mmCIF file of C-alpha atoms and ligand atoms in Angstrom:
data_model
loop_
_atom_site.group_PDB
_atom_site.id
_atom_site.type_symbol
_atom_site.label_atom_id
_atom_site.label_comp_id
_atom_site.label_asym_id
_atom_site.label_seq_id
_atom_site.Cartn_x
_atom_site.Cartn_y
_atom_site.Cartn_z
ATOM 1 C CA UNK N 1 124.381 142.047 123.766
ATOM 2 C CA UNK N 2 124.338 138.883 121.628
ATOM 3 C CA UNK N 3 120.963 137.353 120.940
ATOM 4 C CA UNK N 4 120.818 133.631 121.659
ATOM 5 C CA UNK N 5 119.007 131.686 118.940
ATOM 6 C CA UNK N 6 115.947 129.625 119.812
ATOM 7 C CA UNK N 7 117.193 126.145 118.914
ATOM 8 C CA UNK N 8 113.709 124.846 118.144
ATOM 9 C CA UNK N 9 113.353 127.463 115.419
ATOM 10 C CA UNK N 10 116.588 126.255 113.857
ATOM 11 C CA UNK N 11 115.442 122.625 113.628
ATOM 12 C CA UNK N 12 114.017 121.498 110.257
ATOM 13 C CA UNK N 13 110.221 121.737 110.348
ATOM 14 C CA UNK N 14 109.866 118.037 109.445
ATOM 15 C CA UNK N 15 112.132 117.028 112.338
ATOM 16 C CA UNK N 16 110.350 119.337 114.789
ATOM 17 C CA UNK N 17 107.125 117.485 114.065
ATOM 18 C CA UNK N 18 108.697 114.030 114.304
ATOM 19 C CA UNK N 19 107.831 111.524 117.050
ATOM 20 C CA UNK N 20 110.993 109.565 117.999
ATOM 21 C CA UNK N 21 111.214 105.757 117.748
ATOM 22 C CA UNK N 22 109.895 104.361 120.987
ATOM 23 C CA UNK N 23 112.447 102.374 122.983
ATOM 24 C CA UNK N 24 111.114 101.357 126.391
ATOM 25 C CA UNK N 25 113.603 101.846 129.174
ATOM 26 C CA UNK N 26 111.618 100.039 131.787
ATOM 27 C CA UNK N 27 113.786 97.836 134.008
ATOM 28 C CA UNK N 28 112.666 94.208 133.710
ATOM 29 C CA UNK N 29 113.644 90.655 134.522
ATOM 30 C CA UNK N 30 112.239 89.066 131.384
ATOM 31 C CA UNK N 31 112.887 91.160 128.283
ATOM 32 C CA UNK N 32 110.493 90.196 125.505
ATOM 33 C CA UNK N 33 109.989 93.514 123.744
ATOM 34 C CA UNK N 34 112.631 93.878 121.033
ATOM 35 C CA UNK N 35 112.833 90.714 118.895
ATOM 36 C CA UNK N 36 116.219 89.767 120.293
ATOM 37 C CA UNK N 37 117.557 86.207 120.352
ATOM 38 C CA UNK N 38 117.258 85.167 124.044
ATOM 39 C CA UNK N 39 120.139 82.680 123.968
ATOM 40 C CA UNK N 40 123.811 83.260 124.750
ATOM 41 C CA UNK N 41 126.616 81.910 122.596
ATOM 42 C CA UNK N 42 128.415 78.733 123.707
ATOM 43 C CA UNK N 43 131.601 79.288 125.707
ATOM 44 C CA UNK N 44 133.818 77.819 122.944
ATOM 45 C CA UNK N 45 132.526 80.346 120.425
ATOM 46 C CA UNK N 46 132.917 83.184 122.941
ATOM 47 C CA UNK N 47 136.601 82.198 123.275
ATOM 48 C CA UNK N 48 137.041 82.392 119.488
ATOM 49 C CA UNK N 49 135.400 85.824 119.525
ATOM 50 C CA UNK N 50 137.726 87.063 122.277
ATOM 51 C CA UNK N 51 140.736 85.880 120.279
ATOM 52 C CA UNK N 52 139.348 87.607 117.184
ATOM 53 C CA UNK N 53 138.724 90.882 118.986
ATOM 54 C CA UNK N 54 142.311 90.847 120.292
ATOM 55 C CA UNK N 55 143.509 90.821 116.688
ATOM 56 C CA UNK N 56 141.469 93.881 115.681
ATOM 57 C CA UNK N 57 143.668 96.940 115.180
ATOM 58 C CA UNK N 58 141.415 99.558 116.675
ATOM 59 C CA UNK N 59 143.962 102.304 115.954
ATOM 60 C CA UNK N 60 143.237 101.737 112.233
ATOM 61 C CA UNK N 61 140.076 102.575 110.353
ATOM 62 C CA UNK N 62 137.926 99.540 109.587
ATOM 63 C CA UNK N 63 137.862 97.867 106.175
ATOM 64 C CA UNK N 64 135.605 100.299 104.345
ATOM 65 C CA UNK N 65 134.055 97.619 102.148
ATOM 66 C CA UNK N 66 133.911 94.920 104.852
ATOM 67 C CA UNK N 67 135.425 92.370 102.437
ATOM 68 C CA UNK N 68 135.710 89.426 104.819
ATOM 69 C CA UNK N 69 132.196 89.758 106.241
ATOM 70 C CA UNK N 70 130.735 90.315 102.781
ATOM 71 C CA UNK N 71 132.630 87.273 101.495
ATOM 72 C CA UNK N 72 131.045 85.064 104.161
ATOM 73 C CA UNK N 73 127.564 86.486 103.522
ATOM 74 C CA UNK N 74 128.104 86.189 99.758
ATOM 75 C CA UNK N 75 128.764 82.461 99.955
ATOM 76 C CA UNK N 76 125.855 82.004 102.409
ATOM 77 C CA UNK N 77 123.317 83.688 100.132
ATOM 78 C CA UNK N 78 124.955 82.988 96.779
ATOM 79 C CA UNK N 79 125.007 86.642 95.731
ATOM 80 C CA UNK N 80 128.214 88.266 94.386
ATOM 81 C CA UNK N 81 130.117 90.526 96.796
ATOM 82 C CA UNK N 82 129.555 93.564 94.578
ATOM 83 C CA UNK N 83 125.819 93.198 95.020
ATOM 84 C CA UNK N 84 126.005 93.372 98.828
ATOM 85 C CA UNK N 85 126.309 96.413 101.107
ATOM 86 C CA UNK N 86 126.852 96.188 104.861
ATOM 87 C CA UNK N 87 125.108 98.663 107.148
ATOM 88 C CA UNK N 88 125.335 99.691 110.783
ATOM 89 C CA UNK N 89 122.133 97.727 111.313
ATOM 90 C CA UNK N 90 119.521 97.593 108.570
ATOM 91 C CA UNK N 91 118.109 100.831 110.025
ATOM 92 C CA UNK N 92 121.101 102.575 108.531
ATOM 93 C CA UNK N 93 120.475 100.945 105.162
ATOM 94 C CA UNK N 94 116.877 102.204 105.160
ATOM 95 C CA UNK N 95 118.296 105.681 105.709
ATOM 96 C CA UNK N 96 120.919 105.136 102.991
ATOM 97 C CA UNK N 97 118.283 104.049 100.457
ATOM 98 C CA UNK N 98 116.064 107.036 101.221
ATOM 99 C CA UNK N 99 119.055 109.403 101.176
ATOM 100 C CA UNK N 100 120.077 108.130 97.758
ATOM 101 C CA UNK N 101 116.690 107.994 96.033
ATOM 102 C CA UNK N 102 114.479 110.481 97.859
ATOM 103 C CA UNK N 103 114.491 114.125 96.899
ATOM 104 C CA UNK N 104 112.699 116.768 98.927
ATOM 105 C CA UNK N 105 108.957 116.094 98.667
ATOM 106 C CA UNK N 106 109.211 112.680 96.984
ATOM 107 C CA UNK N 107 106.774 110.061 98.223
ATOM 108 C CA UNK N 108 107.529 106.856 100.096
ATOM 109 C CA UNK N 109 104.854 104.157 100.191
ATOM 110 C CA UNK N 110 104.360 101.320 102.680
ATOM 111 C CA UNK N 111 101.474 99.472 104.307
ATOM 112 C CA UNK N 112 100.360 100.210 107.846
ATOM 113 C CA UNK N 113 100.888 98.939 110.501
ATOM 114 C CA UNK N 114 104.510 98.175 109.718
ATOM 115 C CA UNK N 115 108.045 98.898 110.945
ATOM 116 C CA UNK N 116 107.948 102.491 112.153
ATOM 117 C CA UNK N 117 111.419 103.477 110.933
ATOM 118 C CA UNK N 118 110.253 103.609 107.285
ATOM 119 C CA UNK N 119 108.071 106.562 108.227
ATOM 120 C CA UNK N 120 110.395 108.182 110.773
ATOM 121 C CA UNK N 121 113.408 108.223 108.424
ATOM 122 C CA UNK N 122 111.299 109.390 105.472
ATOM 123 C CA UNK N 123 109.958 112.321 107.461
ATOM 124 C CA UNK N 124 113.398 113.260 108.797
ATOM 125 C CA UNK N 125 114.535 113.546 105.169
ATOM 126 C CA UNK N 126 111.520 115.693 104.220
ATOM 127 C CA UNK N 127 109.931 112.910 102.170
ATOM 128 C CA UNK N 128 106.161 112.461 102.104
ATOM 129 C CA UNK N 129 104.795 109.198 103.443
ATOM 130 C CA UNK N 130 101.842 107.402 101.864
ATOM 131 C CA UNK N 131 100.281 104.470 103.684
ATOM 132 C CA UNK N 132 97.779 101.766 102.801
ATOM 133 C CA UNK N 133 96.089 100.075 105.779
ATOM 134 C CA UNK N 134 96.314 96.288 105.846
ATOM 135 C CA UNK N 135 93.011 94.390 105.788
ATOM 136 C CA UNK N 136 91.490 92.597 108.786
ATOM 137 C CA UNK N 137 93.735 89.557 108.170
ATOM 138 C CA UNK N 138 96.799 91.825 108.042
ATOM 139 C CA UNK N 139 97.016 91.157 104.285
ATOM 140 C CA UNK N 140 98.120 93.712 101.711
ATOM 141 C CA UNK N 141 95.093 95.047 99.774
ATOM 142 C CA UNK N 142 96.690 94.692 96.322
ATOM 143 C CA UNK N 143 94.276 96.786 94.249
ATOM 144 C CA UNK N 144 94.473 99.736 96.627
ATOM 145 C CA UNK N 145 98.252 99.437 96.733
ATOM 146 C CA UNK N 146 98.567 99.351 92.942
ATOM 147 C CA UNK N 147 96.163 102.271 92.621
ATOM 148 C CA UNK N 148 98.255 104.271 95.080
ATOM 149 C CA UNK N 149 101.404 103.525 93.081
ATOM 150 C CA UNK N 150 99.751 104.833 89.923
ATOM 151 C CA UNK N 151 98.217 107.886 91.573
ATOM 152 C CA UNK N 152 101.011 109.022 93.909
ATOM 153 C CA UNK N 153 104.074 107.811 91.990
ATOM 154 C CA UNK N 154 106.211 106.915 95.011
ATOM 155 C CA UNK N 155 109.973 106.904 94.644
ATOM 156 C CA UNK N 156 110.485 104.085 97.153
ATOM 157 C CA UNK N 157 108.189 101.320 98.436
ATOM 158 C CA UNK N 158 108.900 99.352 101.637
ATOM 159 C CA UNK N 159 107.449 95.910 102.269
ATOM 160 C CA UNK N 160 108.414 94.097 105.441
ATOM 161 C CA UNK N 161 108.283 90.369 104.599
ATOM 162 C CA UNK N 162 107.279 88.971 107.093
ATOM 163 C CA UNK N 163 105.725 92.128 108.465
ATOM 164 C CA UNK N 164 106.646 93.703 111.790
ATOM 165 C CA UNK N 165 104.557 93.959 113.994
ATOM 166 C CA UNK N 166 101.821 91.704 112.547
ATOM 167 C CA UNK N 167 104.103 88.664 112.080
ATOM 168 C CA UNK N 168 102.622 87.398 108.781
ATOM 169 C CA UNK N 169 104.162 87.222 105.307
ATOM 170 C CA UNK N 170 102.049 88.968 102.691
ATOM 171 C CA UNK N 171 100.814 87.030 99.664
ATOM 172 C CA UNK N 172 103.796 86.356 97.378
ATOM 173 C CA UNK N 173 101.792 86.852 94.152
ATOM 174 C CA UNK N 174 100.671 90.305 95.326
ATOM 175 C CA UNK N 175 104.277 91.341 95.894
ATOM 176 C CA UNK N 176 105.279 90.044 92.458
ATOM 177 C CA UNK N 177 102.477 92.157 90.913
ATOM 178 C CA UNK N 178 103.847 95.178 92.773
ATOM 179 C CA UNK N 179 107.347 94.438 91.457
ATOM 180 C CA UNK N 180 105.957 94.184 87.929
ATOM 181 C CA UNK N 181 103.972 97.414 88.119
ATOM 182 C CA UNK N 182 106.104 99.711 90.294
ATOM 183 C CA UNK N 183 108.359 102.084 88.328
ATOM 184 C CA UNK N 184 110.365 102.836 91.466
ATOM 185 C CA UNK N 185 112.614 101.241 94.087
ATOM 186 C CA UNK N 186 110.933 98.332 95.891
ATOM 187 C CA UNK N 187 112.579 97.347 99.163
ATOM 188 C CA UNK N 188 111.647 93.932 100.519
ATOM 189 C CA UNK N 189 112.756 93.912 104.119
ATOM 190 C CA UNK N 190 113.512 90.312 105.086
ATOM 191 C CA UNK N 191 114.588 91.099 108.654
ATOM 192 C CA UNK N 192 112.827 87.923 109.844
ATOM 193 C CA UNK N 193 113.950 85.689 106.979
ATOM 194 C CA UNK N 194 115.674 83.210 109.299
ATOM 195 C CA UNK N 195 112.326 82.432 110.930
ATOM 196 C CA UNK N 196 110.157 82.439 107.789
ATOM 197 C CA UNK N 197 112.654 81.005 105.282
ATOM 198 C CA UNK N 198 110.735 82.875 102.588
ATOM 199 C CA UNK N 199 112.685 85.134 100.288
ATOM 200 C CA UNK N 200 112.542 87.220 97.110
ATOM 201 C CA UNK N 201 116.227 86.601 96.423
ATOM 202 C CA UNK N 202 115.520 84.586 93.223
ATOM 203 C CA UNK N 203 113.869 87.727 91.757
ATOM 204 C CA UNK N 204 116.935 89.940 92.179
ATOM 205 C CA UNK N 205 118.179 89.372 88.626
ATOM 206 C CA UNK N 206 114.765 89.870 87.044
ATOM 207 C CA UNK N 207 113.776 93.094 88.830
ATOM 208 C CA UNK N 208 116.530 95.687 88.660
ATOM 209 C CA UNK N 209 114.583 97.970 91.019
ATOM 210 C CA UNK N 210 114.457 95.388 93.840
ATOM 211 C CA UNK N 211 116.468 95.777 97.049
ATOM 212 C CA UNK N 212 116.456 92.996 99.640
ATOM 213 C CA UNK N 213 117.276 93.940 103.219
ATOM 214 C CA UNK N 214 118.444 91.524 105.913
ATOM 215 C CA UNK N 215 119.815 91.892 109.432
ATOM 216 C CA UNK N 216 121.863 89.863 111.901
ATOM 217 C CA UNK N 217 120.038 91.526 114.812
ATOM 218 C CA UNK N 218 117.250 88.986 115.182
ATOM 219 C CA UNK N 219 119.505 85.935 115.209
ATOM 220 C CA UNK N 220 121.705 86.968 118.119
ATOM 221 C CA UNK N 221 123.759 89.994 117.081
ATOM 222 C CA UNK N 222 121.510 92.972 117.831
ATOM 223 C CA UNK N 223 124.296 94.602 119.825
ATOM 224 C CA UNK N 224 126.758 94.453 116.927
ATOM 225 C CA UNK N 225 124.595 96.531 114.557
ATOM 226 C CA UNK N 226 125.074 94.615 111.331
ATOM 227 C CA UNK N 227 122.562 94.599 108.494
ATOM 228 C CA UNK N 228 123.035 94.043 104.784
ATOM 229 C CA UNK N 229 121.277 94.654 101.536
ATOM 230 C CA UNK N 230 121.394 92.892 98.204
ATOM 231 C CA UNK N 231 120.644 94.645 94.926
ATOM 232 C CA UNK N 232 121.628 95.172 91.314
ATOM 233 C CA UNK N 233 125.138 96.551 90.563
ATOM 234 C CA UNK N 234 123.799 99.905 89.474
ATOM 235 C CA UNK N 235 121.831 100.390 92.689
ATOM 236 C CA UNK N 236 124.839 99.350 94.797
ATOM 237 C CA UNK N 237 127.116 101.740 92.920
ATOM 238 C CA UNK N 238 124.812 104.693 93.640
ATOM 239 C CA UNK N 239 124.237 103.691 97.278
ATOM 240 C CA UNK N 240 127.988 103.393 97.814
ATOM 241 C CA UNK N 241 128.432 107.044 96.797
ATOM 242 C CA UNK N 242 126.237 108.083 99.703
ATOM 243 C CA UNK N 243 127.304 105.450 102.268
ATOM 244 C CA UNK N 244 129.712 106.847 104.865
ATOM 245 C CA UNK N 245 133.108 105.232 104.195
ATOM 246 C CA UNK N 246 133.472 103.658 107.659
ATOM 247 C CA UNK N 247 129.837 102.936 108.489
ATOM 248 C CA UNK N 248 130.598 99.405 109.674
ATOM 249 C CA UNK N 249 133.081 99.211 112.552
ATOM 250 C CA UNK N 250 136.021 96.808 112.789
ATOM 251 C CA UNK N 251 134.906 95.029 115.973
ATOM 252 C CA UNK N 252 131.436 94.290 114.599
ATOM 253 C CA UNK N 253 132.877 93.079 111.300
ATOM 254 C CA UNK N 254 135.235 90.728 113.150
ATOM 255 C CA UNK N 255 132.656 89.309 115.568
ATOM 256 C CA UNK N 256 129.917 88.928 112.935
ATOM 257 C CA UNK N 257 132.389 87.117 110.649
ATOM 258 C CA UNK N 258 133.351 84.668 113.402
ATOM 259 C CA UNK N 259 129.746 83.985 114.364
ATOM 260 C CA UNK N 260 128.685 83.453 110.749
ATOM 261 C CA UNK N 261 131.636 81.119 110.202
ATOM 262 C CA UNK N 262 130.150 79.070 113.060
ATOM 263 C CA UNK N 263 126.608 79.340 111.799
ATOM 264 C CA UNK N 264 125.667 75.895 113.071
ATOM 265 C CA UNK N 265 125.496 77.293 116.640
ATOM 266 C CA UNK N 266 123.156 80.083 115.573
ATOM 267 C CA UNK N 267 121.121 77.658 113.493
ATOM 268 C CA UNK N 268 120.407 75.524 116.572
ATOM 269 C CA UNK N 269 119.139 78.619 118.381
ATOM 270 C CA UNK N 270 116.925 79.584 115.422
ATOM 271 C CA UNK N 271 115.363 76.092 115.440
ATOM 272 C CA UNK N 272 114.715 76.409 119.184
ATOM 273 C CA UNK N 273 113.109 79.837 118.722
ATOM 274 C CA UNK N 274 110.833 78.522 115.945
ATOM 275 C CA UNK N 275 109.652 75.594 118.036
ATOM 276 C CA UNK N 276 109.145 77.828 121.106
ATOM 277 C CA UNK N 277 107.162 80.220 118.899
ATOM 278 C CA UNK N 278 104.729 77.446 118.019
ATOM 279 C CA UNK N 279 104.410 76.446 121.668
ATOM 280 C CA UNK N 280 103.823 80.068 122.666
ATOM 281 C CA UNK N 281 101.115 80.538 120.018
ATOM 282 C CA UNK N 282 99.367 77.364 121.195
ATOM 283 C CA UNK N 283 99.640 78.554 124.791
ATOM 284 C CA UNK N 284 98.139 81.945 123.929
ATOM 285 C CA UNK N 285 95.354 80.321 121.916
ATOM 286 C CA UNK N 286 94.369 78.422 125.039
ATOM 287 C CA UNK N 287 93.873 81.609 127.086
ATOM 288 C CA UNK N 288 90.400 83.146 127.085
ATOM 289 C CA UNK N 289 90.471 86.847 126.270
ATOM 290 C CA UNK N 290 93.508 86.647 123.972
ATOM 291 C CA UNK N 291 93.698 86.335 120.208
ATOM 292 C CA UNK N 292 97.189 85.599 118.904
ATOM 293 C CA UNK N 293 97.876 86.238 115.218
ATOM 294 C CA UNK N 294 99.828 83.718 113.106
ATOM 295 C CA UNK N 295 103.570 84.410 113.019
ATOM 296 C CA UNK N 296 106.469 83.548 110.733
ATOM 297 C CA UNK N 297 108.891 85.557 112.858
ATOM 298 C CA UNK N 298 110.453 85.450 116.327
ATOM 299 C CA UNK N 299 107.569 87.412 117.870
ATOM 300 C CA UNK N 300 103.801 87.111 118.236
ATOM 301 C CA UNK N 301 101.251 89.896 118.016
ATOM 302 C CA UNK N 302 98.132 89.332 120.111
ATOM 303 C CA UNK N 303 94.958 91.217 120.867
ATOM 304 C CA UNK N 304 93.435 91.364 124.326
ATOM 305 C CA UNK N 305 89.762 91.683 125.139
ATOM 306 C CA UNK N 306 90.787 93.640 128.215
ATOM 307 C CA UNK N 307 92.440 97.070 127.857
ATOM 308 C CA UNK N 308 95.875 96.414 126.324
ATOM 309 C CA UNK N 309 97.538 99.105 128.431
ATOM 310 C CA UNK N 310 96.344 97.459 131.619
ATOM 311 C CA UNK N 311 97.595 94.018 130.518
ATOM 312 C CA UNK N 312 100.941 95.594 129.590
ATOM 313 C CA UNK N 313 101.221 97.187 133.038
ATOM 314 C CA UNK N 314 100.361 93.966 134.836
ATOM 315 C CA UNK N 315 103.060 92.146 132.898
ATOM 316 C CA UNK N 316 105.544 94.965 133.573
ATOM 317 C CA UNK N 317 104.708 94.879 137.288
ATOM 318 C CA UNK N 318 105.682 91.213 137.264
ATOM 319 C CA UNK N 319 108.983 92.077 135.592
ATOM 320 C CA UNK N 320 107.983 91.042 132.055
ATOM 321 C CA UNK N 321 108.453 93.594 129.287
ATOM 322 C CA UNK N 322 106.546 93.258 126.001
ATOM 323 C CA UNK N 323 105.788 95.890 123.368
ATOM 324 C CA UNK N 324 102.673 97.969 123.761
ATOM 325 C CA UNK N 325 101.115 99.635 120.705
ATOM 326 C CA UNK N 326 98.685 101.790 122.647
ATOM 327 C CA UNK N 327 99.036 104.889 120.483
ATOM 328 C CA UNK N 328 98.531 103.138 117.115
ATOM 329 C CA UNK N 329 94.881 103.181 116.031
ATOM 330 C CA UNK N 330 95.300 100.051 113.874
ATOM 331 C CA UNK N 331 96.695 98.121 116.836
ATOM 332 C CA UNK N 332 94.212 98.899 119.568
ATOM 333 C CA UNK N 333 94.691 96.533 122.546
ATOM 334 C CA UNK N 334 97.466 94.704 120.686
ATOM 335 C CA UNK N 335 100.689 93.656 122.382
ATOM 336 C CA UNK N 336 103.746 92.050 120.815
ATOM 337 C CA UNK N 337 105.778 89.439 122.634
ATOM 338 C CA UNK N 338 109.199 88.278 121.469
ATOM 339 C CA UNK N 339 109.852 84.539 121.752
ATOM 340 C CA UNK N 340 112.081 83.987 124.784
ATOM 341 C CA UNK N 341 113.727 80.932 126.311
ATOM 342 C CA UNK N 342 111.556 77.989 127.388
ATOM 343 C CA UNK N 343 111.510 79.256 130.986
ATOM 344 C CA UNK N 344 110.802 82.863 130.002
ATOM 345 C CA UNK N 345 107.914 81.790 127.794
ATOM 346 C CA UNK N 346 106.460 79.683 130.592
ATOM 347 C CA UNK N 347 106.656 82.604 132.967
ATOM 348 C CA UNK N 348 105.075 84.917 130.392
ATOM 349 C CA UNK N 349 102.198 82.475 129.768
ATOM 350 C CA UNK N 350 101.648 82.073 133.471
ATOM 351 C CA UNK N 351 101.514 85.808 134.186
ATOM 352 C CA UNK N 352 99.454 86.768 131.132
ATOM 353 C CA UNK N 353 96.844 84.165 132.002
ATOM 354 C CA UNK N 354 96.339 85.963 135.332
ATOM 355 C CA UNK N 355 96.538 89.406 133.728
ATOM 356 C CA UNK N 356 93.645 89.071 131.320
ATOM 357 C CA UNK N 357 90.974 87.953 133.788
HETATM 358 N N1 PMP C 1 113.381 95.969 109.531
HETATM 359 C C1 PMP C 1 112.433 95.447 110.310
HETATM 360 C C2 PMP C 1 111.184 94.937 109.672
HETATM 361 C C3 PMP C 1 112.601 95.395 111.693
HETATM 362 O O1 PMP C 1 111.627 94.891 112.458
HETATM 363 C C4 PMP C 1 113.800 95.894 112.262
HETATM 364 C C5 PMP C 1 114.055 95.853 113.748
HETATM 365 N N2 PMP C 1 113.005 96.094 114.565
HETATM 366 C C6 PMP C 1 114.746 96.429 111.408
HETATM 367 C C7 PMP C 1 114.528 96.447 110.053
HETATM 368 C C8 PMP C 1 116.015 97.046 111.930
HETATM 369 O O2 PMP C 1 116.925 96.093 112.313
HETATM 370 P P1 PMP C 1 118.436 96.455 112.649
HETATM 371 O O3 PMP C 1 118.608 97.935 112.451
HETATM 372 O O4 PMP C 1 118.640 96.031 114.043
HETATM 373 O O5 PMP C 1 119.242 95.682 111.660
#
């Protein structure tokens, strides 16, 4: 009689202990939980996309180096094509970086709270995570961070700039000090660059250990899964050895290229999101029992005097989905709302006002 293996015993210990990334599957009318762009594309651009998709030869493998898409990004950001790598979302690029630089037991350093995938991917690759809590203003405590670099000698550092979920951009001088002192890979994740317009791109030539990450997800293409990184030639050469040859699919490359060639449409939406963000912050400031934190992104983190879980449920019962951070000790009673359309934001403000009393 054959003995069936116990699958759990076959799973890597580090994976067995892993908590998966939390994606809420709660049905809702107003979806404000995932930093998506709430606007649709104009009909004329949709027609161009349909024409483009018709041309894609899906019986063929995609262009392995995504030349056209990289060419468009290259002229947008003024970085040579060879210094750019496209990923299946920037999530995949985080994994690629850790796969390339992290050996079993190496340390990965980042502040907390921050984007949870830095920790989840590190652990899945049997890397040790080291965290430094942000201070009460969600700022990076530089001395502690530098001390940790010296003591624990991380292989990779992640800095989300601006930071998810707090919404602020850390002090630029502090990050420059980290770049000067860190003898390891420093990833500056500029996922929200389009809303902050702050970048470390000018430092790419000076710091050979710097990788800048960007994504198209927040500006209207979350469903396409397109992210990109920019780094020195040597880093790109090593990353490309590990990158799966067809990691970016042909349909996404085609659609992202068309949308970026018509960037003016997206730009209008970004401007609208930024101005709605300011209106939303002002609205939240005016509600007793809520403290919104400043934001340079397309979302706002806020703290409730009332139990955060209860406020989350009341919003959800009215069909409005935001992100709840109930299980994170640094984010007690904090909720994160993504900037929606004018109408969605009005509805959110209306319901939250009633939910916190
Ligand atoms: N970095 C940060 C800081 C993020 O907030 C996110 C999305 N939540 C990502 C990376 C991943 O983006 P994507 O994989 O959609 O490109």
